[in-house]
Amino acid sequence: MRGAWHPGPGSGHGAFEGMVVFCLVLSCGNPSAWGIRFDDVTGETGISFVHTDGSSGQRYIVETISAGLALFDFDNDGDIDIYFLNGAALRGTVTEVAPRNALYRNEGGWRFTDVTEQAGVGDRGFGVGVAIGDYNQDGHRDIYVNNYGPNVLYRNNGDGTFTDVTQEAGVANGHRVGAGASFLDIDNDGDLDLYVVNYVDFTYENHQVTRFNGFPAYVGPMNYNGTPDTLYRNNGDGTFTDISVLSGIAAHPGTGMGIVCADFDEDGDTDIFVGNDVAGNSIFQNDGRGVFEEVGLVSGLAYDLTGRAQGTMGVACGDFNNDGRLDFYVTSYQRDLATLYANGGGGIFQDVTRSTGAGDQTFAQVTWGNGMVDFDNDGDLDLFVACGHLHDNVALFDRTTSYRARNILLENERGQRFINVSDRAGSGLQVRRSSRGAAFDDLDNDGDIDVVILNSRSAPTLLRNVTENQNHWIQVRLRGKAANRDGIGARVKVWAGDLFQVAEVHSGRGYQSHFGLRLHFGLGPHTEVDRLEVHWLGGTVDRIENLPADEEIEISQGSHPK
C-alpha cells in the first residue's frame, strides 16, 4: 500500500482589496460564512462502537486494511443509518467477547441506537468492505459484507430485521482476502449484479514480516500474489451465478482495494474502476452485455502523471469542474499524492493533481477513505481525505509522518483549483486518528452533508456540518421500475441558472465503503432548479422543470417522461 474566497500564499494588498470587494458582494459580515466548518459530535451520538483489527503483534497484512462502513436508510424512515464493519481475532489473539459489526439506527437529533442484535447483522467475520443494494427488488436495502474469509449477504426483511442468505444466494466467495464491493447492473436488465474485489493471496502459512531500521513492520502487497476479482450475475430468483471468467474479469488478477462502478465513457452502461495497491488500476469497460475489456492504460487511469503505479486505496467519482463528465479521485500510500483524474471525453483521462492542488498535504500521509462532496452547497465538489498510517510504530523509523493524523479538507474554487482549508474548518478537522473508511450523507436532514469516519483500533468520528451561508440545495431519491429500485447507475443532470451539474447513483465507493444513494446538489444562490433530468439505465429519461430549492424529492421512473 503504499463559493468562498481564500487568499493564496504570498497574497498581497491587491488580493486583500479583492477580498473586500468579494465580501461586500457575498455579505461576509458573518465570519462563519467564509468557509466550510465541521464540529466533532461523536460524544453526543450514543455510539459506543470501537474498531479492532484483530492484531496480536504478528503483523498480518490484513490488519492494515480493515475497514469500511456504510451509510444508508435501512428502515425506510427517511433518516440515514450507520453500519460499521469490524475486524476479528486473528491467529494468536485471544478475546473474551468476539468483535462484531454494528448497525446504528438514526433516531434524529444526532442520537443513534445500536440495533445490531435485533436486526441480526452482527457478523463476526473479519470485515473489510461493504456495499448496499436492493438485490431482490422488494423495496428494502440489503447488505453485502466483504470479509477476510467467507462473505455475508443479509437480506432486509422490511421489518427492521435481516436474514443471512449467503449460502442460498451463492455469494460467499470462498475464503479470500476481501476489499471493496459494489452492486451494479452490468446488462441493464433491472437486476443488481455484484462485483467483489479481492486483495492478495495471504494465508497464515505464507505470512511475512519485514523490518525497517531494525523495527518490525508490515510487508506490502507485492510480497504476495495478486488475485482476480469476482463478478456475480443476478439470476432474478434470489440467486447469483459467478461469471468472473465469462465476463473477462478473471483474466486480470490484481491487488484491489477501493472500487466505484460508473459510466466513465458515457455510452449508457456501467463500467468498473478498481484501485489496485502498488499496481496499475484496473478499468473494466462494459460492452453493454456484461462483458468487460480492461482499458486502464489507454484510458489514462492506470498510472499517475509520472507513469508510476500508486498504492491506490479509495476511489471517488464526481464532476469536479461541472463540465458534465465524471472525474475520479484516488487516495494512495505515503509519498504518493492523492490523485485527481479529469475526464477529457471519449474515455480518456488526465492527471491534473498538480495543476489543481488536489493532492495538497497528502504526500506525507497514508490516505484512505475519500469523497467528492459539495460541503458548502456552492455548486462544486470539495474533496475530503481520511489519513492515518498503517504502521503503529512508524515514529520509530520515519519522522516525516505519523500513525495518527488529521484528515484533510480541500475546498473547490469554482472548479479550477482546490485550497486546503483543514486548519480553519472547525473541531472536526482537528481530530487525530488512524482513519480508514469515510462516508458522507446528510445525517440530520438539514440540507448539508455530514461525515462519518471509521478509525482503525479506535472509536469512529462523526462530523456535523455547521457551515453557515445563504446557499441552497436539492436532494434526489430515485425509484426505478424497469431499472433497479434505487436507480443505481442512473445519471441525474441539474440546471439552475448558469449552474450545471451531473451525478450518478453508486453502490460501494471510496475506501471499501458505501454512501450516497440519495444524491445531493448544492445550488449556490439559486432558489429554483430550472430543469432536472434522470437518465435511467436502459435509456428512458424523466424530466422535471421549475423545482423549488431546499427540498428532498423522489422521482419514480416514468413519472415525468421526456
Coordinates of C-alpha atoms in Angstrom, one line a residue:
M1 CA 0.0 0.0 0.0
R2 CA 1.8 2.5 -0.4
G3 CA -18.1 30.0 -3.5
A4 CA -15.8 31.2 -0.7
W5 CA -12.6 33.2 -1.5
H6 CA -9.3 32.3 0.3
P7 CA -6.1 34.3 -0.2
G8 CA -3.3 32.1 -1.5
P9 CA 0.3 32.0 -0.4
G10 CA 2.0 35.3 -0.9
S11 CA -1.2 37.3 -1.4
G12 CA -0.6 41.0 -1.1
H13 CA -2.6 44.2 -0.9
G14 CA -4.2 43.6 -4.3
A15 CA -5.5 40.3 -3.1
F16 CA -6.8 41.9 0.1
E17 CA -8.6 44.6 -1.8
G18 CA -10.2 41.8 -4.0
M19 CA -11.3 40.1 -0.8
V20 CA -13.0 43.2 0.4
V21 CA -15.0 43.6 -2.8
F22 CA -15.9 39.9 -2.9
C23 CA -17.1 40.0 0.7
L24 CA -19.3 43.0 0.0
V25 CA -20.9 41.1 -2.8
L26 CA -21.5 38.0 -0.6
S27 CA -22.3 39.9 2.6
C28 CA -19.4 38.4 4.6
G29 CA -20.3 40.1 7.9
N30 CA -20.7 36.6 9.4
P31 CA -17.2 35.1 9.7
S32 CA -18.6 31.6 9.6
A33 CA -19.8 32.3 6.1
W34 CA -16.2 32.4 4.9
G35 CA -15.8 28.6 4.6
I36 CA -16.7 25.0 5.4
R37 CA -16.8 24.0 9.1
F38 CA -17.4 20.8 10.9
D39 CA -17.9 20.0 14.6
D40 CA -16.8 16.8 16.1
V41 CA -20.1 15.5 17.7
T42 CA -19.0 11.9 18.3
G43 CA -19.5 12.1 22.1
E44 CA -23.1 13.3 21.7
T45 CA -24.3 10.4 19.5
G46 CA -24.5 7.5 21.8
I47 CA -22.4 5.4 19.5
S48 CA -20.1 3.0 21.5
F49 CA -18.6 1.1 18.6
V50 CA -14.8 0.5 18.7
H51 CA -13.0 -1.0 15.8
T52 CA -10.4 -3.8 16.2
D53 CA -8.1 -5.2 13.6
G54 CA -7.6 -8.4 15.5
S55 CA -3.9 -7.9 15.9
S56 CA -1.7 -9.8 18.3
G57 CA 1.7 -8.4 17.3
Q58 CA 2.2 -10.8 14.4
R59 CA 1.7 -8.0 11.8
Y60 CA -0.6 -9.9 9.4
I61 CA -1.1 -7.7 6.3
V62 CA -4.9 -8.0 6.7
E63 CA -4.8 -6.0 9.9
T64 CA -3.9 -2.9 7.9
I65 CA -6.8 -2.8 5.5
S66 CA -9.8 -3.0 7.9
A67 CA -12.3 -1.4 7.4
G68 CA -15.1 0.4 5.5
L69 CA -18.6 1.4 6.6
A70 CA -22.0 2.1 5.1
L71 CA -24.5 4.9 5.4
F72 CA -28.0 4.0 4.2
D73 CA -31.6 4.1 5.3
F74 CA -32.2 0.5 6.3
D75 CA -35.8 1.0 7.7
N76 CA -37.1 3.5 5.1
D77 CA -37.9 6.2 7.7
G78 CA -36.1 8.9 5.9
D79 CA -33.1 9.0 8.2
I80 CA -29.6 7.8 7.2
D81 CA -28.4 4.9 9.5
I82 CA -24.8 3.7 10.0
Y83 CA -23.3 0.2 9.6
F84 CA -19.8 -0.2 10.9
L85 CA -17.5 -3.1 9.9
N86 CA -15.2 -4.7 12.4
G87 CA -12.2 -7.0 12.4
A88 CA -12.0 -10.3 14.2
A89 CA -9.4 -12.1 16.3
L90 CA -6.6 -13.3 14.1
R91 CA -4.3 -16.2 14.9
G92 CA -2.6 -15.5 18.2
T93 CA -5.3 -13.1 19.5
V94 CA -7.5 -14.1 22.4
T95 CA -10.7 -12.1 23.2
E96 CA -13.3 -12.6 25.9
V97 CA -16.1 -11.3 23.6
A98 CA -15.7 -11.7 19.8
P99 CA -15.9 -8.4 17.9
R100 CA -18.8 -7.9 15.6
N101 CA -20.1 -5.4 13.0
A102 CA -22.6 -2.8 14.3
L103 CA -25.8 -1.3 12.9
Y104 CA -26.9 2.1 14.5
R105 CA -30.4 3.4 13.8
N106 CA -30.6 7.2 13.4
E107 CA -33.1 8.5 15.9
G108 CA -32.8 12.1 14.8
G109 CA -31.1 14.9 16.7
W110 CA -27.7 13.2 16.4
R111 CA -28.7 10.3 18.6
F112 CA -28.1 6.7 17.4
T113 CA -29.3 3.4 18.8
D114 CA -27.4 0.1 18.5
V115 CA -29.9 -2.3 16.9
T116 CA -27.4 -4.9 15.7
E117 CA -28.8 -7.8 17.7
Q118 CA -32.4 -7.3 16.9
A119 CA -31.6 -6.6 13.2
G120 CA -29.4 -9.7 13.0
V121 CA -26.5 -8.2 11.2
G122 CA -23.7 -8.6 13.8
D123 CA -21.4 -10.6 11.6
R124 CA -18.3 -11.7 13.5
G125 CA -16.1 -12.3 10.4
F126 CA -13.1 -10.1 9.6
G127 CA -14.8 -7.2 7.9
V128 CA -13.2 -5.3 5.2
G129 CA -15.6 -3.8 2.6
V130 CA -19.4 -3.3 2.3
A131 CA -22.0 -2.5 -0.3
I132 CA -25.7 -1.8 -0.1
G133 CA -28.3 -2.6 -2.7
D134 CA -31.9 -3.9 -3.1
Y135 CA -30.8 -7.1 -4.9
N136 CA -34.3 -8.7 -4.9
Q137 CA -36.2 -5.5 -5.8
D138 CA -38.6 -5.7 -2.8
G139 CA -38.1 -2.0 -1.7
H140 CA -35.7 -2.8 1.2
R141 CA -31.9 -2.3 1.0
D142 CA -29.8 -5.4 1.6
I143 CA -26.2 -5.6 2.9
Y144 CA -23.2 -7.4 1.4
V145 CA -20.1 -7.7 3.6
N146 CA -16.7 -8.5 2.0
N147 CA -14.5 -10.3 4.6
Y148 CA -11.2 -11.9 5.0
G149 CA -12.8 -15.2 5.0
P150 CA -16.4 -16.1 3.8
N151 CA -18.5 -13.1 2.9
V152 CA -22.1 -12.4 4.0
L153 CA -25.3 -11.3 2.3
Y154 CA -28.0 -10.0 4.6
R155 CA -31.5 -9.8 3.1
N156 CA -33.6 -7.0 4.5
N157 CA -36.9 -8.3 5.7
G158 CA -38.6 -4.9 5.8
D159 CA -39.5 -5.2 9.5
G160 CA -36.2 -4.0 11.0
T161 CA -34.6 -7.4 10.7
F162 CA -32.3 -9.1 8.2
T163 CA -31.7 -12.8 7.2
D164 CA -28.3 -14.3 6.3
V165 CA -29.0 -15.6 2.8
T166 CA -25.4 -16.1 1.7
Q167 CA -25.5 -19.8 1.0
E168 CA -28.8 -19.8 -0.9
A169 CA -27.7 -16.8 -2.9
G170 CA -24.3 -18.4 -3.7
V171 CA -22.1 -15.3 -2.9
A172 CA -19.8 -16.5 0.0
N173 CA -16.8 -16.1 -2.4
G174 CA -14.7 -18.8 -0.7
H175 CA -12.0 -17.9 1.8
R176 CA -10.2 -14.9 0.4
V177 CA -8.9 -11.5 1.5
G178 CA -11.7 -9.2 0.6
A179 CA -11.7 -5.4 -0.2
G180 CA -14.4 -3.2 -1.7
A181 CA -17.6 -4.4 -3.2
S182 CA -20.3 -2.9 -5.4
F183 CA -23.8 -3.6 -6.6
L184 CA -24.3 -2.7 -10.3
D185 CA -26.5 -3.6 -13.2
I186 CA -24.0 -5.0 -15.8
D187 CA -26.5 -5.7 -18.6
N188 CA -29.3 -3.1 -18.0
D189 CA -31.9 -5.9 -17.2
G190 CA -33.1 -4.2 -14.0
D191 CA -31.4 -6.6 -11.6
L192 CA -28.5 -5.7 -9.4
D193 CA -25.4 -7.8 -10.0
L194 CA -22.5 -7.9 -7.6
Y195 CA -18.8 -7.1 -8.0
V196 CA -16.5 -8.4 -5.2
V197 CA -12.9 -7.1 -5.0
N198 CA -10.2 -9.5 -3.8
Y199 CA -6.9 -8.2 -2.4
V200 CA -4.0 -10.6 -2.2
D201 CA -3.5 -14.4 -1.6
F202 CA -2.4 -14.0 2.1
T203 CA -2.7 -17.0 4.3
Y204 CA -1.3 -17.7 7.8
E205 CA 1.1 -20.2 6.1
N206 CA 2.6 -17.6 3.8
H207 CA 2.6 -14.8 6.3
Q208 CA 5.7 -12.5 6.2
V209 CA 7.1 -9.7 8.3
T210 CA 9.8 -7.1 7.3
R211 CA 11.9 -4.7 9.3
F212 CA 12.6 -1.0 8.8
N213 CA 15.7 0.3 10.5
G214 CA 15.6 -2.8 12.7
F215 CA 12.0 -2.4 13.7
P216 CA 9.3 -4.9 12.7
A217 CA 6.8 -3.7 10.1
Y218 CA 4.0 -4.9 7.8
V219 CA 5.0 -6.1 4.4
G220 CA 3.3 -4.7 1.3
P221 CA 1.1 -6.4 -1.2
M222 CA 4.0 -7.2 -3.6
N223 CA 5.1 -9.9 -1.2
Y224 CA 2.1 -11.9 -2.2
N225 CA 0.4 -12.8 -5.5
G226 CA -2.5 -10.7 -6.7
T227 CA -5.9 -12.3 -7.2
P228 CA -8.7 -12.0 -9.7
D229 CA -11.9 -10.3 -8.5
T230 CA -15.3 -12.0 -8.6
L231 CA -18.4 -10.9 -10.6
Y232 CA -21.8 -12.4 -9.8
R233 CA -24.7 -12.1 -12.2
N234 CA -28.1 -11.8 -10.5
N235 CA -30.4 -14.6 -11.8
G236 CA -33.5 -12.8 -10.7
D237 CA -34.7 -15.5 -8.3
G238 CA -32.6 -14.7 -5.2
T239 CA -29.5 -16.5 -6.5
F240 CA -26.3 -15.4 -8.3
T241 CA -24.0 -17.0 -10.8
D242 CA -20.2 -16.5 -10.8
I243 CA -19.4 -15.2 -14.3
S244 CA -15.9 -13.9 -13.5
V245 CA -14.4 -16.0 -16.3
L246 CA -17.2 -15.5 -18.8
S247 CA -17.2 -11.7 -18.3
G248 CA -13.5 -11.3 -18.8
I249 CA -12.9 -10.1 -15.2
A250 CA -10.9 -13.2 -14.1
A251 CA -8.3 -12.7 -16.8
H252 CA -6.9 -9.7 -14.9
P253 CA -5.7 -10.5 -11.4
G254 CA -4.8 -7.5 -9.2
T255 CA -4.4 -6.2 -5.7
G256 CA -7.7 -4.5 -5.5
M257 CA -8.8 -2.1 -2.7
G258 CA -11.4 0.6 -3.4
I259 CA -14.0 0.4 -6.2
V260 CA -16.6 2.5 -7.9
C261 CA -18.8 1.5 -10.8
A262 CA -19.6 4.3 -13.1
D263 CA -20.3 5.0 -16.8
F264 CA -16.9 6.6 -17.5
D265 CA -17.2 6.6 -21.3
E266 CA -20.8 7.8 -21.4
D267 CA -22.2 5.1 -23.6
G268 CA -25.1 4.2 -21.4
D269 CA -23.8 1.2 -19.4
T270 CA -21.9 0.8 -16.2
D271 CA -18.1 0.3 -16.2
I272 CA -15.9 -0.6 -13.3
F273 CA -12.9 1.2 -11.7
V274 CA -10.9 -1.0 -9.3
G275 CA -8.0 0.7 -7.5
N276 CA -5.0 -1.6 -7.2
D277 CA -2.4 -1.4 -4.5
V278 CA 1.1 -0.9 -6.0
A279 CA -0.1 -1.9 -9.4
G280 CA -1.9 -0.2 -12.3
N281 CA -5.5 0.4 -11.6
S282 CA -8.0 -1.8 -13.4
I283 CA -10.6 -0.1 -15.6
F284 CA -13.1 -2.6 -17.0
Q285 CA -15.1 -1.2 -19.9
N286 CA -18.5 -2.7 -20.4
D287 CA -19.7 -3.7 -23.8
G288 CA -23.3 -3.3 -22.7
R289 CA -23.9 -7.1 -22.3
G290 CA -21.8 -7.6 -19.2
V291 CA -18.6 -8.5 -21.0
F292 CA -15.6 -6.3 -20.0
E293 CA -12.3 -5.2 -21.6
E294 CA -9.5 -3.9 -19.3
V295 CA -8.6 -0.4 -20.6
G296 CA -6.7 1.1 -17.7
L297 CA -3.6 2.0 -19.7
V298 CA -5.3 3.5 -22.7
S299 CA -7.8 5.5 -20.5
G300 CA -5.0 7.2 -18.6
L301 CA -6.4 5.9 -15.3
A302 CA -3.9 3.1 -14.6
Y303 CA -0.9 5.3 -13.6
D304 CA -0.2 8.8 -12.4
L305 CA 1.3 11.6 -14.4
T306 CA 4.8 10.2 -13.9
G307 CA 3.8 6.8 -15.2
R308 CA 4.0 5.2 -11.8
A309 CA 1.6 2.7 -10.2
Q310 CA 0.3 4.1 -7.0
G311 CA -0.8 2.3 -3.8
T312 CA -4.4 3.1 -4.6
M313 CA -6.7 2.8 -1.6
G314 CA -10.0 4.7 -2.2
V315 CA -11.8 5.6 -5.4
A316 CA -14.2 8.6 -5.5
C317 CA -16.2 9.7 -8.5
G318 CA -17.8 13.1 -9.4
D319 CA -17.7 16.0 -11.8
F320 CA -15.3 18.4 -10.1
N321 CA -15.3 21.1 -12.8
N322 CA -19.0 20.9 -13.9
D323 CA -18.3 20.1 -17.5
G324 CA -20.8 17.2 -17.5
R325 CA -18.2 14.4 -17.3
L326 CA -17.4 12.2 -14.3
D327 CA -13.9 12.5 -12.9
F328 CA -12.1 10.2 -10.5
Y329 CA -10.1 11.0 -7.3
V330 CA -7.9 8.3 -5.7
T331 CA -6.0 8.0 -2.4
S332 CA -2.7 6.3 -2.0
Y333 CA 0.3 5.4 0.2
Q334 CA 2.7 7.8 1.8
R335 CA 5.0 9.6 -0.7
D336 CA 2.3 9.5 -3.3
L337 CA -0.2 12.3 -3.9
A338 CA -3.9 11.6 -3.7
T339 CA -4.6 12.0 -7.4
L340 CA -7.3 13.7 -9.4
Y341 CA -8.0 12.4 -12.9
A342 CA -10.0 14.8 -15.2
N343 CA -12.3 13.3 -17.8
G344 CA -11.5 14.7 -21.2
G345 CA -14.2 12.8 -23.0
G346 CA -14.0 9.8 -25.2
G347 CA -12.9 7.6 -22.3
I348 CA -9.6 9.5 -21.9
F349 CA -8.4 11.0 -18.5
Q350 CA -5.5 13.2 -17.5
D351 CA -3.8 13.5 -14.1
V352 CA -4.5 17.2 -13.1
T353 CA -3.4 16.8 -9.4
R354 CA -0.6 19.3 -9.5
S355 CA -2.3 21.9 -11.6
T356 CA -5.4 21.9 -9.4
G357 CA -3.9 21.4 -5.9
A358 CA -6.0 18.3 -5.4
G359 CA -3.1 16.5 -3.6
D360 CA -2.2 19.2 -1.2
Q361 CA -0.7 17.9 2.1
T362 CA -1.4 14.3 1.1
F363 CA 2.3 13.4 0.2
A364 CA 3.4 12.7 3.8
Q365 CA 0.3 10.7 4.7
V366 CA -1.2 7.3 4.0
T367 CA -4.6 8.3 2.6
W368 CA -7.7 6.0 2.7
G369 CA -11.3 7.0 2.6
N370 CA -12.3 9.8 0.3
G371 CA -15.2 11.7 -1.2
M372 CA -16.0 14.4 -3.8
V373 CA -18.8 16.3 -2.0
D374 CA -20.3 19.8 -2.1
F375 CA -20.0 20.6 1.6
D376 CA -20.8 24.3 1.3
N377 CA -23.6 24.0 -1.3
D378 CA -21.9 26.4 -3.6
G379 CA -22.4 24.2 -6.6
D380 CA -18.9 22.5 -6.9
L381 CA -17.4 19.4 -5.3
D382 CA -14.9 19.6 -2.5
L383 CA -12.5 16.9 -1.5
F384 CA -12.3 15.0 1.8
V385 CA -9.4 12.7 2.5
A386 CA -9.1 10.3 5.5
C387 CA -5.5 9.9 6.8
G388 CA -3.6 7.6 9.1
H389 CA -0.5 5.3 8.8
L390 CA -0.7 1.5 8.8
H391 CA 2.5 1.1 10.9
D392 CA 1.6 1.8 14.5
N393 CA 5.3 2.1 15.3
V394 CA 6.1 4.4 12.3
A395 CA 7.6 7.1 14.6
L396 CA 10.5 4.7 15.3
F397 CA 11.7 4.7 11.8
D398 CA 10.2 7.6 9.9
R399 CA 9.9 11.1 11.4
T400 CA 8.2 12.6 8.3
T401 CA 4.8 11.1 9.1
S402 CA 2.7 9.7 12.0
Y403 CA 0.4 6.8 12.8
R404 CA -2.4 9.1 13.9
A405 CA -3.1 12.0 11.6
R406 CA -5.6 14.8 10.9
N407 CA -7.8 14.3 7.9
I408 CA -7.7 16.7 5.0
L409 CA -10.4 19.0 3.5
L410 CA -9.8 20.7 0.2
E411 CA -12.3 23.4 -0.9
N412 CA -13.1 23.7 -4.5
E413 CA -12.6 27.1 -6.0
R414 CA -15.1 27.3 -9.0
G415 CA -13.8 24.0 -10.5
Q416 CA -10.4 25.4 -11.1
R417 CA -8.3 24.8 -8.0
F418 CA -8.5 23.3 -4.5
I419 CA -7.5 25.1 -1.4
N420 CA -6.6 23.3 1.8
V421 CA -8.9 24.7 4.5
S422 CA -8.3 21.9 7.1
D423 CA -6.8 24.3 9.7
R424 CA -9.8 26.6 9.7
A425 CA -12.6 24.0 9.2
G426 CA -13.6 23.6 12.9
S427 CA -13.0 21.0 15.6
G428 CA -13.9 18.1 13.3
L429 CA -10.7 18.6 11.3
Q430 CA -8.5 18.7 14.4
V431 CA -9.2 15.0 15.4
R432 CA -6.1 12.8 15.1
R433 CA -6.7 9.1 14.4
S434 CA -5.5 6.4 12.1
S435 CA -8.6 6.6 9.8
R436 CA -9.8 4.1 7.1
G437 CA -13.2 4.3 5.6
A438 CA -15.1 7.6 5.3
A439 CA -18.7 8.1 4.2
F440 CA -20.8 11.2 3.5
D441 CA -24.5 12.0 3.8
D442 CA -27.0 14.4 5.4
L443 CA -27.4 12.7 8.8
D444 CA -29.6 15.4 10.3
N445 CA -31.6 16.2 7.1
D446 CA -30.7 19.9 7.4
G447 CA -29.5 20.2 3.8
D448 CA -25.8 19.8 4.1
I449 CA -23.5 16.8 4.0
D450 CA -22.0 15.4 7.2
V451 CA -19.1 12.9 7.6
V452 CA -18.6 9.6 9.4
I453 CA -15.1 8.1 9.6
L454 CA -14.2 4.6 10.7
N455 CA -10.9 4.7 12.6
S456 CA -8.6 1.7 13.0
R457 CA -8.3 0.4 16.6
S458 CA -10.5 3.2 17.8
A459 CA -14.0 4.7 18.0
P460 CA -15.4 6.3 14.9
T461 CA -15.6 10.1 14.3
L462 CA -18.8 11.8 13.4
L463 CA -18.6 15.3 12.0
R464 CA -21.6 17.6 11.8
N465 CA -21.5 20.1 9.0
V466 CA -22.1 23.5 10.6
T467 CA -21.2 25.6 7.6
E468 CA -23.2 28.8 7.5
N469 CA -24.0 30.7 4.3
Q470 CA -27.0 31.6 2.1
N471 CA -26.6 28.8 -0.4
H472 CA -29.4 26.4 -1.5
W473 CA -29.6 22.7 -2.3
I474 CA -31.7 19.9 -3.5
Q475 CA -31.6 16.2 -2.7
V476 CA -32.9 13.5 -5.0
R477 CA -34.0 9.9 -4.4
L478 CA -34.8 7.7 -7.3
R479 CA -37.3 4.9 -7.6
G480 CA -36.7 2.6 -10.6
K481 CA -39.4 0.4 -12.2
A482 CA -37.8 -1.2 -15.2
A483 CA -34.5 -0.1 -13.8
N484 CA -33.3 -1.3 -10.3
R485 CA -35.2 0.0 -7.4
D486 CA -32.8 2.7 -6.1
G487 CA -31.7 3.8 -9.6
I488 CA -28.1 2.6 -9.1
G489 CA -26.3 3.5 -12.3
A490 CA -28.7 6.3 -13.3
R491 CA -27.3 9.7 -14.2
V492 CA -29.0 12.9 -12.9
K493 CA -28.5 16.3 -14.5
V494 CA -29.4 19.5 -12.9
W495 CA -29.7 23.0 -14.3
A496 CA -30.1 26.1 -12.1
G497 CA -29.4 29.5 -13.7
D498 CA -25.9 29.4 -15.1
L499 CA -25.1 26.3 -13.0
F500 CA -25.0 22.8 -14.5
Q501 CA -24.2 19.6 -12.5
V502 CA -24.2 15.9 -13.1
A503 CA -24.0 12.9 -10.7
E504 CA -24.6 9.2 -10.8
V505 CA -26.1 6.8 -8.2
H506 CA -23.4 4.4 -7.0
S507 CA -23.4 1.4 -4.6
G508 CA -20.0 0.8 -3.0
R509 CA -17.4 3.5 -3.3
G510 CA -14.5 5.3 -1.7
Y511 CA -12.4 3.1 0.6
Q512 CA -14.4 -0.1 0.8
S513 CA -17.4 1.8 1.9
H514 CA -20.9 2.7 0.8
F515 CA -22.9 6.0 0.8
G516 CA -24.8 8.3 -1.5
L517 CA -28.0 6.5 -2.7
R518 CA -29.6 9.9 -2.1
L519 CA -28.0 12.4 -4.5
H520 CA -27.2 15.9 -3.1
F521 CA -26.7 19.0 -5.3
G522 CA -25.6 22.4 -3.9
L523 CA -27.2 25.2 -5.8
G524 CA -25.3 28.3 -4.7
P525 CA -27.6 31.4 -4.7
H526 CA -30.3 29.7 -6.9
T527 CA -33.7 29.3 -5.3
E528 CA -35.0 27.1 -8.0
V529 CA -33.9 24.2 -10.2
D530 CA -34.9 25.1 -13.8
R531 CA -34.6 21.6 -15.1
L532 CA -33.7 18.2 -13.7
E533 CA -33.3 15.1 -15.9
V534 CA -32.9 11.5 -14.8
H535 CA -31.2 9.2 -17.4
W536 CA -32.1 5.7 -16.3
L537 CA -30.1 2.6 -17.3
G538 CA -31.9 1.2 -20.3
G539 CA -32.3 4.5 -22.0
T540 CA -35.5 6.1 -20.6
V541 CA -35.4 9.7 -19.4
D542 CA -37.5 11.7 -16.9
R543 CA -37.5 15.5 -17.0
I544 CA -38.9 17.9 -14.3
E545 CA -38.9 21.7 -14.5
N546 CA -39.2 24.5 -12.0
L547 CA -38.4 22.7 -8.8
P548 CA -38.1 24.7 -5.6
A549 CA -34.7 24.5 -3.8
D550 CA -34.1 23.3 -0.3
E551 CA -36.2 20.2 -0.5
E552 CA -35.8 16.4 -1.0
I553 CA -37.7 15.0 -3.9
E554 CA -38.4 11.4 -5.0
I555 CA -38.6 10.7 -8.7
S556 CA -40.2 7.5 -9.9
Q557 CA -39.2 6.1 -13.3
G558 CA -41.7 7.1 -15.9
S559 CA -43.5 9.7 -13.8
H560 CA -42.1 12.6 -15.9
P561 CA -41.2 11.2 -19.3
K562 CA -39.1 13.4 -21.5

